[in-house]
């Protein structure tokens, strides 16, 4: 029995996916989450065999979620299930520790295969991405788009995403269980590190570097 956890902020897709997975005899759904923060908390607590994680989720994007889960429990297999065909997302998902990457346009039968592959320790990549020409484009683009890693701390990335999503300092503080003053201190440090002087600039940076998607 493969224990599965689903992370996606679109209720219709999430409910449909869970409904289909429940019909499979060898699968058991342990739970679901709609945001990055919720996903980390529940996945580390429930310890599913395979977590299906979308990239574009609120509060903390899927790539950051993967990094944090793998850092604390590398035994949990993670299969990215997303609409993103962009080389940046593919490469950085695997760099973060993902075990597989499948597109939402792929068939349910292929998803079943992908879940089984990652469960048994294999890497899985959607056949659409495996096309030789596209693989070449991934490596070319990744070299062109490469930015310095670790400019921001994990907490700063977390706060930057929430700022870019339009959350107020008060709401960010509530989400992270910290003070508004601490949030504002992080905001100032982020601006200093990035050489940015206003919120609009932070939003542009977050979009450009795929911390959030439009």
Short mmCIF file of C-alpha atoms in Angstrom, two decimals:
data_model
loop_
_atom_site.label_atom_id
_atom_site.label_comp_id
_atom_site.label_asym_id
_atom_site.label_seq_id
_atom_site.Cartn_x
_atom_site.Cartn_y
_atom_site.Cartn_z
CA UNK A 1 0.00 0.00 0.00
CA UNK A 2 1.54 3.33 -1.12
CA UNK A 3 0.63 6.20 1.21
CA UNK A 4 0.10 9.45 -0.71
CA UNK A 5 -0.21 13.12 0.21
CA UNK A 6 -1.52 15.75 -2.25
CA UNK A 7 -0.54 19.44 -2.32
CA UNK A 8 -2.40 21.79 -4.66
CA UNK A 9 -4.25 25.05 -4.04
CA UNK A 10 -6.91 24.46 -6.72
CA UNK A 11 -9.77 22.64 -5.02
CA UNK A 12 -11.39 21.27 -8.18
CA UNK A 13 -8.14 19.72 -9.40
CA UNK A 14 -7.14 18.49 -5.94
CA UNK A 15 -10.52 16.88 -5.23
CA UNK A 16 -10.62 15.24 -8.66
CA UNK A 17 -7.11 13.86 -8.32
CA UNK A 18 -7.77 12.47 -4.85
CA UNK A 19 -11.01 10.88 -6.06
CA UNK A 20 -9.17 9.09 -8.87
CA UNK A 21 -6.30 7.96 -6.64
CA UNK A 22 -8.71 6.51 -4.07
CA UNK A 23 -10.02 4.12 -6.72
CA UNK A 24 -6.59 2.52 -7.01
CA UNK A 25 -6.30 -0.60 -4.81
CA UNK A 26 -2.65 -0.02 -3.89
CA UNK A 27 -2.96 3.65 -2.91
CA UNK A 28 -4.00 5.24 0.37
CA UNK A 29 -4.52 9.02 0.68
CA UNK A 30 -3.04 10.26 3.95
CA UNK A 31 -4.02 13.89 3.54
CA UNK A 32 -3.96 17.09 1.51
CA UNK A 33 -2.74 20.68 1.77
CA UNK A 34 -3.38 23.93 -0.09
CA UNK A 35 -0.29 25.96 0.86
CA UNK A 36 3.44 25.51 1.34
CA UNK A 37 3.40 26.01 5.08
CA UNK A 38 0.55 23.61 5.61
CA UNK A 39 2.21 21.04 3.34
CA UNK A 40 5.49 21.00 5.27
CA UNK A 41 3.76 20.70 8.62
CA UNK A 42 1.44 17.87 7.59
CA UNK A 43 3.89 15.90 5.44
CA UNK A 44 6.59 15.82 8.12
CA UNK A 45 3.98 14.73 10.66
CA UNK A 46 2.17 12.10 8.55
CA UNK A 47 5.26 10.78 6.70
CA UNK A 48 3.64 9.66 3.42
CA UNK A 49 5.55 7.41 1.03
CA UNK A 50 4.97 9.79 -1.89
CA UNK A 51 3.94 13.45 -1.85
CA UNK A 52 2.45 15.00 -4.99
CA UNK A 53 3.34 18.69 -4.92
CA UNK A 54 2.43 21.54 -7.25
CA UNK A 55 4.95 24.35 -7.71
CA UNK A 56 2.64 27.38 -7.72
CA UNK A 57 1.18 27.26 -4.24
CA UNK A 58 0.72 30.16 -1.78
CA UNK A 59 2.87 31.11 1.24
CA UNK A 60 5.83 29.00 0.15
CA UNK A 61 6.35 27.73 -3.40
CA UNK A 62 6.71 24.05 -4.18
CA UNK A 63 10.47 24.17 -4.76
CA UNK A 64 11.08 25.65 -1.31
CA UNK A 65 8.70 23.09 0.18
CA UNK A 66 10.68 20.26 -1.42
CA UNK A 67 13.98 21.63 -0.06
CA UNK A 68 12.66 21.81 3.50
CA UNK A 69 10.97 18.43 3.50
CA UNK A 70 14.01 16.68 2.05
CA UNK A 71 16.30 18.41 4.54
CA UNK A 72 14.29 17.00 7.45
CA UNK A 73 13.21 13.65 5.99
CA UNK A 74 14.95 12.50 2.83
CA UNK A 75 13.01 9.21 2.81
CA UNK A 76 9.78 10.92 1.70
CA UNK A 77 9.52 10.67 -2.08
CA UNK A 78 8.33 13.80 -3.89
CA UNK A 79 6.67 13.91 -7.29
CA UNK A 80 6.11 17.37 -8.73
CA UNK A 81 2.79 17.60 -10.57
CA UNK A 82 2.46 20.92 -12.33
CA UNK A 83 1.52 22.83 -15.46
CA UNK A 84 5.00 24.41 -15.64
CA UNK A 85 7.02 23.36 -18.69
CA UNK A 86 9.66 26.00 -17.98
CA UNK A 87 13.25 24.64 -17.74
CA UNK A 88 13.86 26.71 -14.60
CA UNK A 89 11.18 24.86 -12.66
CA UNK A 90 12.26 21.43 -13.90
CA UNK A 91 15.92 21.89 -13.05
CA UNK A 92 15.37 23.56 -9.68
CA UNK A 93 12.78 20.98 -8.64
CA UNK A 94 15.34 18.23 -9.05
CA UNK A 95 18.06 20.36 -7.45
CA UNK A 96 15.76 20.81 -4.46
CA UNK A 97 15.43 17.03 -4.17
CA UNK A 98 12.36 16.07 -6.21
CA UNK A 99 12.21 12.42 -7.27
CA UNK A 100 9.98 13.01 -10.28
CA UNK A 101 8.35 15.67 -12.44
CA UNK A 102 5.08 15.18 -14.30
CA UNK A 103 2.83 17.62 -16.14
CA UNK A 104 -0.85 18.12 -15.40
CA UNK A 105 -1.54 17.58 -19.09
CA UNK A 106 -0.17 14.02 -18.84
CA UNK A 107 -2.55 11.06 -18.51
CA UNK A 108 -3.71 9.58 -15.21
CA UNK A 109 -2.20 6.24 -16.26
CA UNK A 110 1.17 7.95 -16.59
CA UNK A 111 0.74 9.48 -13.13
CA UNK A 112 0.18 6.00 -11.70
CA UNK A 113 3.44 4.87 -13.30
CA UNK A 114 5.24 7.95 -11.98
CA UNK A 115 4.05 7.36 -8.41
CA UNK A 116 5.18 3.74 -8.53
CA UNK A 117 8.55 4.66 -10.05
CA UNK A 118 9.45 7.22 -7.38
CA UNK A 119 8.12 4.93 -4.63
CA UNK A 120 10.54 2.21 -5.76
CA UNK A 121 13.47 4.63 -5.89
CA UNK A 122 13.51 5.54 -9.58
CA UNK A 123 13.58 9.05 -11.02
CA UNK A 124 10.66 10.03 -13.23
CA UNK A 125 10.48 12.70 -15.91
CA UNK A 126 7.42 13.35 -18.08
CA UNK A 127 7.90 11.95 -21.61
CA UNK A 128 6.96 15.40 -22.96
CA UNK A 129 10.08 16.79 -21.30
CA UNK A 130 12.28 13.88 -22.32
CA UNK A 131 12.27 14.96 -25.94
CA UNK A 132 15.91 15.40 -26.91
CA UNK A 133 15.55 18.92 -28.26
CA UNK A 134 13.80 20.11 -25.14
CA UNK A 135 16.45 18.60 -22.87
CA UNK A 136 19.07 20.60 -24.79
CA UNK A 137 17.03 23.75 -24.27
CA UNK A 138 16.81 23.05 -20.53
CA UNK A 139 20.58 22.99 -20.09
CA UNK A 140 21.15 26.02 -22.31
CA UNK A 141 18.48 28.05 -20.54
CA UNK A 142 19.59 26.98 -17.06
CA UNK A 143 23.10 28.29 -17.72
CA UNK A 144 21.77 31.61 -19.01
CA UNK A 145 19.29 32.06 -16.17
CA UNK A 146 21.53 30.86 -13.37
CA UNK A 147 21.53 33.19 -10.37
CA UNK A 148 23.62 33.12 -7.21
CA UNK A 149 22.24 30.58 -4.77
CA UNK A 150 21.68 31.40 -1.11
CA UNK A 151 21.47 35.19 -1.49
CA UNK A 152 18.46 35.02 0.79
CA UNK A 153 17.93 32.77 3.80
CA UNK A 154 15.02 30.28 3.73
CA UNK A 155 13.03 32.59 6.02
CA UNK A 156 13.69 35.57 3.75
CA UNK A 157 12.54 33.61 0.68
CA UNK A 158 9.41 32.67 2.60
CA UNK A 159 8.68 36.30 3.50
CA UNK A 160 9.54 37.56 0.02
CA UNK A 161 7.00 35.19 -1.52
CA UNK A 162 4.30 36.38 0.86
CA UNK A 163 5.13 40.03 0.14
CA UNK A 164 4.92 39.32 -3.60
CA UNK A 165 1.56 37.61 -3.05
CA UNK A 166 0.25 40.84 -1.52
CA UNK A 167 0.15 39.85 2.14
CA UNK A 168 0.51 42.63 4.72
CA UNK A 169 3.19 42.53 7.42
CA UNK A 170 0.45 41.76 9.93
CA UNK A 171 -0.79 38.76 7.93
CA UNK A 172 2.74 37.48 7.33
CA UNK A 173 3.42 37.75 11.05
CA UNK A 174 0.28 35.76 11.83
CA UNK A 175 1.17 33.06 9.28
CA UNK A 176 4.69 32.63 10.62
CA UNK A 177 3.90 33.20 14.33
CA UNK A 178 6.38 36.06 14.59
CA UNK A 179 6.01 39.76 15.38
CA UNK A 180 5.25 42.46 12.82
CA UNK A 181 8.52 44.10 13.84
CA UNK A 182 10.41 40.93 12.92
CA UNK A 183 8.67 40.83 9.53
CA UNK A 184 9.62 44.45 8.86
CA UNK A 185 13.22 43.72 9.88
CA UNK A 186 13.34 40.83 7.40
CA UNK A 187 11.82 43.06 4.71
CA UNK A 188 14.59 45.65 5.22
CA UNK A 189 17.30 42.96 5.09
CA UNK A 190 15.84 41.51 1.90
CA UNK A 191 15.83 44.94 0.27
CA UNK A 192 19.42 45.58 1.38
CA UNK A 193 20.67 42.22 0.07
CA UNK A 194 18.92 42.64 -3.29
CA UNK A 195 19.56 46.37 -3.67
CA UNK A 196 15.83 47.01 -4.00
CA UNK A 197 14.11 50.01 -2.44
CA UNK A 198 10.37 49.38 -2.70
CA UNK A 199 7.71 46.67 -2.65
CA UNK A 200 7.12 46.87 -6.40
CA UNK A 201 10.78 46.01 -6.93
CA UNK A 202 10.49 43.03 -4.60
CA UNK A 203 7.47 41.76 -6.54
CA UNK A 204 9.33 42.10 -9.85
CA UNK A 205 12.32 40.23 -8.40
CA UNK A 206 10.10 37.43 -7.05
CA UNK A 207 8.43 36.99 -10.44
CA UNK A 208 11.70 37.16 -12.40
CA UNK A 209 13.35 34.54 -10.20
CA UNK A 210 10.30 32.25 -10.15
CA UNK A 211 9.65 32.64 -6.42
CA UNK A 212 6.07 33.39 -7.45
CA UNK A 213 4.39 32.96 -10.82
CA UNK A 214 1.97 35.31 -12.52
#
